[in-house]
């Protein structure tokens, strides 16, 4: 029998993973009166200062996960790359939300794709390959492709883009994984994402969609509301909700979606946790994604997800620190803009250090303010190419 009784403030929430997603969730949990325990391999992890108890251990350490869970009323996670034995060790001692099975399905890109396909959800052409020969053959069939490692990739890492089968062998070796998914390169008009909160009793709450712009496979900025046609948003929300329901997740499920030029919606990938494309909910919505995760795993009523203020965010990567500290003062002089830093001690290129958020009268206003502030930081200027949606349907306003 599942336990749907509320886990009330005063209880302790455990986190497998103490990165920025854990940190921001911990802020929300702390402000609601929960205590925090964290397990992370890095003693300087961003969520460390939020925790009463910090266990420094690699994710493969199942005993450390058991130690974490022993002192917690519920355990959640902010990273899906956690070995099964570790998830099971935590789940044996405290409710683990999201569940073990859904994380296991998502953490292998190939298993995830097969699950989506077999459940009838729309995905692009792909093939799971386990050798250079298979990989070359798959690219010969599909043409321009992206080779993605089944395990461990994020922010476009563990991937290689190849234009034909001649480049495929080199791509296979660049990725350097034993198992990959080869995906045909898609004609994407716009990218959007859906975030669903689902509780153990099956009830769901869906956030308004976010529209996202990536540069070199890494999220550059995101905006809510999307500016897309209402019918596109409705279909995307229904798709995201259906995926969450089929997955049986208890927690947050982010569903990354591609809108193609021909109008089709395809699922790119899933994440069983808060998502970078919903950081704007801290300011856009009556309830942030972080608070919603706390409410969801504690069996409390869902928070209202109504949009209060159109909001954009722009990611700040370590590259901005190459010639010293970014010009925060300049950025913060832009009206409506706030700074969010994750407390990371070293700024490596490509590392997510923080983000800017900006509110405005509508999505375009919020985005202009946020990107103006980003440019004021003094790094390479923001990529403004997708500020207006590309999809033809998005331009047909009722
Ligand atoms: P993240 O951790 O940021 O979600 P990731 O490393 O898991 O990223 P993906 O989500 O697979 O990587 O891809 C990152 C981005 O690369 C996508 O958002 C999209 O912009 C582009 N991309 C991925 N797959 C394809 C594809 N099949 N065709 C065209 N572009 C793609
Ligand atoms: Mg992605």
XYZ file of C-alpha atoms and ligand atoms in Angstrom:
430
model
C 0.000 0.000 0.000
C 1.350 3.390 -0.946
C 1.474 6.005 1.773
C -0.238 9.221 0.681
C -0.129 10.907 4.085
C 1.533 14.333 4.186
C 5.139 14.728 5.287
C 4.876 17.962 7.214
C 7.355 20.829 7.746
C 9.875 19.864 10.404
C 10.576 16.602 8.555
C 13.885 15.973 6.750
C 14.258 15.756 2.975
C 17.276 13.890 1.601
C 18.897 14.734 -1.732
C 20.939 12.395 -3.875
C 23.017 15.045 -5.618
C 23.856 18.508 -4.326
C 24.234 20.571 -7.506
C 22.346 23.751 -8.346
C 19.022 21.951 -8.733
C 19.397 20.509 -5.248
C 20.466 23.882 -3.907
C 17.449 25.721 -5.303
C 15.057 22.988 -4.165
C 16.675 23.101 -0.731
C 16.092 26.887 -0.563
C 12.386 26.272 -1.199
C 12.260 23.406 1.316
C 14.079 25.424 3.984
C 11.695 28.338 3.601
C 8.824 25.890 4.181
C 10.479 24.638 7.375
C 12.008 21.338 6.245
C 15.451 20.120 7.241
C 17.897 19.075 4.518
C 20.429 16.246 4.135
C 22.576 15.888 1.017
C 24.798 13.207 -0.498
C 27.245 14.347 -3.199
C 30.777 13.362 -4.265
C 31.953 16.990 -3.981
C 32.397 18.396 -0.431
C 32.010 21.902 -1.937
C 28.774 21.103 -3.790
C 26.278 23.990 -4.243
C 23.645 22.455 -1.926
C 26.183 21.784 0.852
C 25.611 25.080 2.699
C 21.861 24.352 2.759
C 22.286 20.973 4.453
C 22.338 20.077 8.155
C 23.981 16.804 7.148
C 26.305 16.475 4.127
C 27.554 13.008 3.178
C 30.520 13.172 0.806
C 30.513 9.957 -1.222
C 30.459 8.833 -4.846
C 27.054 7.915 -6.269
C 28.168 4.287 -6.524
C 28.360 4.109 -2.700
C 25.097 2.346 -1.820
C 25.991 2.255 1.897
C 26.297 6.037 1.932
C 22.851 6.312 0.281
C 21.442 4.063 3.000
C 23.056 6.288 5.637
C 21.437 9.330 3.977
C 17.993 7.715 3.812
C 18.120 6.456 7.402
C 17.802 9.981 8.760
C 15.233 11.206 6.195
C 11.447 11.159 5.887
C 11.633 11.238 2.082
C 14.512 11.158 -0.415
C 14.617 12.848 -3.796
C 17.299 13.388 -6.422
C 18.566 16.096 -8.709
C 20.577 13.923 -11.090
C 19.461 10.751 -12.876
C 22.917 9.196 -13.273
C 22.774 7.283 -9.989
C 23.483 3.539 -10.038
C 20.523 1.230 -9.483
C 22.003 -0.335 -6.309
C 22.311 3.141 -4.766
C 18.708 4.019 -5.639
C 17.514 0.705 -4.203
C 19.519 1.140 -0.998
C 17.889 4.543 -0.388
C 14.421 3.325 -1.395
C 14.603 0.464 1.114
C 14.802 2.940 4.002
C 12.689 5.950 2.947
C 10.231 6.766 0.160
C 12.345 7.625 -2.911
C 10.477 10.093 -5.110
C 10.741 9.808 -8.110
C 10.658 5.989 -7.970
C 13.533 3.636 -8.754
C 11.961 2.206 -11.938
C 11.350 5.544 -13.650
C 14.893 6.752 -12.948
C 16.296 3.450 -14.220
C 14.271 3.830 -17.434
C 15.386 7.445 -17.972
C 19.079 7.159 -17.057
C 19.941 5.128 -20.161
C 19.154 7.194 -23.266
C 18.600 4.047 -25.312
C 16.269 2.447 -22.786
C 14.386 5.747 -22.521
C 13.944 6.052 -26.310
C 12.719 2.456 -26.556
C 10.278 3.048 -23.695
C 8.888 6.198 -25.349
C 8.548 4.438 -28.709
C 6.929 1.310 -27.269
C 4.401 3.440 -25.355
C 3.357 5.145 -28.578
C 4.951 8.555 -27.897
C 6.352 10.384 -30.941
C 10.155 10.296 -31.216
C 12.468 11.036 -34.147
C 14.269 8.402 -36.213
C 16.920 6.701 -34.102
C 18.888 3.489 -33.646
C 20.718 2.068 -30.631
C 24.250 1.013 -31.637
C 26.948 -0.932 -29.823
C 29.840 -0.900 -32.313
C 31.549 1.399 -34.786
C 30.195 -0.730 -37.619
C 26.581 -0.430 -36.387
C 27.078 3.288 -35.917
C 28.372 3.854 -39.463
C 25.528 1.740 -40.820
C 22.923 3.742 -38.867
C 24.300 7.054 -40.159
C 24.371 5.660 -43.711
C 20.615 5.030 -43.375
C 19.699 8.274 -41.585
C 22.135 10.798 -43.092
C 23.159 13.791 -40.946
C 22.899 12.586 -37.346
C 23.809 13.125 -33.717
C 25.586 10.269 -31.949
C 24.679 10.379 -28.241
C 26.171 8.270 -25.470
C 23.474 6.235 -23.683
C 24.972 7.100 -20.290
C 26.247 10.207 -18.625
C 25.794 12.938 -21.251
C 24.402 16.345 -20.324
C 24.589 19.878 -21.707
C 25.463 18.422 -25.111
C 28.452 16.475 -23.716
C 28.938 12.867 -24.770
C 27.591 13.719 -28.228
C 29.006 14.132 -31.743
C 27.319 15.697 -34.744
C 28.148 14.030 -38.055
C 27.041 15.027 -41.534
C 27.407 11.608 -43.212
C 28.557 8.009 -42.705
C 32.160 8.958 -43.573
C 32.294 11.101 -40.424
C 30.444 8.493 -38.360
C 33.501 6.394 -37.413
C 35.295 9.431 -36.020
C 32.098 10.520 -34.242
C 31.761 7.077 -32.638
C 35.319 7.343 -31.276
C 34.896 10.960 -30.158
C 31.909 9.959 -28.033
C 33.873 6.927 -26.842
C 30.945 5.028 -25.293
C 30.111 1.337 -25.548
C 26.437 2.044 -26.301
C 25.004 5.049 -28.146
C 21.809 6.283 -29.708
C 22.176 7.594 -33.249
C 19.491 10.186 -33.955
C 18.692 11.585 -37.377
C 19.276 15.366 -37.405
C 15.835 16.967 -37.173
C 14.454 20.079 -38.848
C 13.537 21.841 -35.590
C 11.483 25.059 -35.689
C 11.236 25.601 -31.931
C 12.110 23.791 -28.729
C 9.766 23.702 -25.797
C 9.518 21.815 -22.549
C 6.751 20.657 -20.272
C 7.046 20.083 -16.542
C 4.590 17.776 -14.829
C 4.298 17.203 -11.102
C 2.729 13.840 -10.245
C 1.957 12.511 -6.776
C 1.834 8.950 -5.499
C -2.010 9.020 -5.687
C -1.780 9.683 -9.458
C -2.850 13.342 -9.360
C -0.956 15.684 -11.726
C -0.242 19.382 -12.132
C 1.297 20.766 -15.335
C 3.331 23.995 -15.549
C 2.842 26.391 -18.465
C 5.325 25.413 -21.220
C 8.749 27.039 -21.604
C 10.327 27.906 -24.984
C 14.041 27.249 -25.105
C 17.037 28.259 -27.173
C 20.179 26.100 -27.231
C 23.642 27.025 -28.486
C 26.037 24.129 -29.197
C 23.685 21.721 -27.423
C 23.565 23.798 -24.199
C 20.556 25.800 -23.030
C 21.289 29.498 -23.571
C 17.951 30.986 -22.585
C 14.357 30.068 -21.882
C 11.112 32.028 -21.720
C 7.619 31.606 -20.243
C 5.063 32.145 -21.736
C 6.301 30.778 -25.029
C 4.681 33.053 -27.623
C 3.662 29.878 -29.464
C 0.208 29.179 -30.809
C -2.251 28.091 -28.094
C -3.001 24.838 -29.951
C 0.711 23.915 -29.973
C 0.905 24.574 -26.230
C -2.231 22.536 -25.585
C -0.911 19.553 -27.553
C 2.505 19.773 -25.877
C 0.941 19.860 -22.411
C -1.239 16.850 -23.217
C 1.821 14.983 -24.521
C 3.885 15.806 -21.430
C 1.100 14.791 -19.090
C 0.529 11.505 -20.916
C 4.242 10.663 -20.668
C 4.252 11.452 -16.923
C 1.174 9.304 -16.333
C 2.570 6.362 -18.301
C 5.897 6.610 -16.446
C 4.263 6.413 -13.015
C 6.669 9.060 -11.707
C 6.241 10.454 -8.182
C 7.858 13.866 -8.388
C 8.686 16.142 -11.310
C 9.024 14.980 -14.906
C 10.469 17.375 -17.482
C 9.654 16.501 -21.075
C 11.849 18.180 -23.703
C 9.923 18.570 -26.963
C 10.909 19.535 -30.510
C 8.390 21.371 -32.696
C 9.301 20.605 -36.294
C 8.717 22.915 -39.250
C 6.005 20.531 -40.446
C 4.123 21.102 -37.159
C 4.861 17.726 -35.528
C 5.802 17.502 -31.849
C 8.493 14.945 -30.977
C 9.770 14.017 -27.524
C 13.518 14.679 -27.281
C 14.254 13.412 -23.778
C 12.987 13.175 -20.210
C 14.363 14.279 -16.846
C 12.938 13.034 -13.485
C 13.777 16.215 -11.531
C 13.696 20.027 -11.687
C 14.861 21.299 -15.064
C 16.962 24.242 -16.243
C 14.167 25.368 -18.587
C 11.846 25.932 -15.606
C 14.098 28.165 -13.502
C 11.886 31.024 -14.686
C 9.006 29.560 -12.624
C 10.609 31.156 -9.530
C 9.371 34.460 -10.869
C 6.907 33.606 -13.638
C 4.502 31.407 -11.689
C 2.604 31.514 -8.416
C 4.627 28.416 -7.417
C 8.203 27.640 -8.471
C 9.275 24.242 -9.776
C 11.366 23.838 -6.614
C 8.476 24.438 -4.228
C 6.284 22.198 -6.389
C 8.802 19.364 -6.029
C 8.770 19.765 -2.243
C 4.965 19.795 -2.150
C 4.792 16.801 -4.490
C 7.192 14.500 -2.635
C 5.650 15.514 0.700
C 2.071 14.742 -0.457
C 0.965 18.337 0.085
C -1.549 20.099 -2.202
C -0.024 21.208 -5.514
C 0.845 24.885 -5.750
C -0.862 27.108 -8.309
C 1.094 27.232 -11.592
C -0.660 30.289 -13.052
C 1.670 32.756 -14.797
C 1.908 35.976 -12.792
C 4.800 37.654 -14.648
C 6.249 36.797 -18.069
C 9.850 35.773 -17.283
C 13.004 34.809 -19.147
C 16.257 33.306 -17.902
C 19.714 33.279 -19.472
C 22.346 30.769 -18.355
C 25.745 32.001 -17.213
C 28.481 29.541 -18.168
C 32.029 29.532 -16.786
C 33.249 31.119 -20.041
C 31.978 34.453 -18.697
C 34.689 34.298 -16.009
C 37.576 33.872 -18.473
C 38.852 37.416 -17.982
C 37.769 37.904 -14.360
C 34.455 38.441 -12.613
C 31.568 39.322 -14.945
C 30.132 42.869 -14.791
C 27.339 42.062 -12.326
C 26.736 45.714 -11.482
C 26.048 46.555 -15.125
C 23.734 43.560 -15.546
C 21.799 44.360 -12.377
C 21.132 47.908 -13.558
C 18.660 46.514 -16.128
C 15.102 46.858 -14.794
C 13.363 43.650 -13.753
C 16.543 41.568 -13.684
C 17.837 39.361 -10.860
C 21.070 37.424 -10.408
C 21.131 33.758 -9.341
C 24.542 32.256 -8.558
C 25.060 28.625 -7.579
C 28.032 29.071 -5.253
C 30.448 27.064 -7.418
C 34.066 27.709 -6.472
C 35.712 27.227 -9.883
C 34.464 28.535 -13.215
C 35.372 26.145 -16.015
C 34.259 26.855 -19.588
C 30.865 25.269 -20.219
C 30.106 24.886 -16.486
C 26.744 26.314 -15.403
C 27.645 28.945 -12.785
C 24.310 30.716 -12.460
C 21.611 32.458 -14.436
C 19.945 35.821 -14.862
C 16.177 36.154 -14.733
C 14.123 39.047 -16.009
C 10.429 39.870 -15.848
C 8.572 42.015 -18.364
C 5.158 43.013 -19.663
C 5.151 40.069 -22.107
C 7.573 37.315 -23.129
C 9.420 39.498 -25.640
C 9.947 42.282 -23.089
C 11.185 39.819 -20.460
C 13.562 38.256 -22.972
C 14.968 41.566 -24.225
C 15.655 42.722 -20.661
C 17.293 39.425 -19.733
C 19.497 39.305 -22.835
C 20.399 42.995 -22.457
C 21.540 42.226 -18.911
C 23.419 39.178 -20.188
C 25.261 41.291 -22.759
C 26.148 43.775 -20.013
C 28.080 40.983 -18.223
C 30.818 41.601 -20.769
C 31.161 38.201 -22.448
C 30.258 37.146 -25.992
C 26.880 38.681 -26.850
C 23.708 36.587 -26.479
C 22.398 34.709 -29.492
C 19.134 36.531 -30.323
C 18.164 34.516 -33.378
C 15.164 32.707 -31.894
C 13.596 35.476 -29.871
C 10.464 35.177 -32.015
C 9.107 31.649 -32.471
C 9.919 30.138 -35.872
C 7.007 27.765 -36.216
C 4.532 28.819 -38.898
C 1.653 27.874 -36.598
C 3.008 30.240 -33.977
C 2.490 33.168 -36.282
C -1.144 32.370 -36.984
C -2.658 34.244 -34.111
C -6.432 33.849 -33.542
P 20.638 18.808 -21.718
O 21.365 18.142 -20.605
O 20.964 20.265 -21.829
O 19.185 18.542 -21.780
P 21.684 16.798 -23.464
O 23.150 16.721 -23.342
O 20.876 15.783 -22.775
O 21.233 18.236 -23.077
P 20.020 16.736 -25.821
O 18.851 17.256 -25.082
O 19.899 15.381 -26.410
O 21.372 16.786 -24.982
O 20.410 17.746 -26.999
C 20.772 19.085 -26.694
C 20.265 19.979 -27.809
O 20.854 19.591 -29.082
C 18.771 19.916 -28.041
O 18.048 20.696 -27.140
C 18.705 20.417 -29.487
O 18.924 21.811 -29.543
C 19.901 19.742 -30.119
N 19.510 18.390 -30.632
C 19.476 17.243 -29.917
N 19.047 16.200 -30.653
C 18.812 16.693 -31.886
C 18.372 16.105 -33.136
N 18.088 14.803 -33.238
N 18.266 16.926 -34.214
C 18.584 18.248 -34.136
N 19.009 18.860 -32.992
C 19.112 18.101 -31.882
Mg 18.274 17.997 -23.418
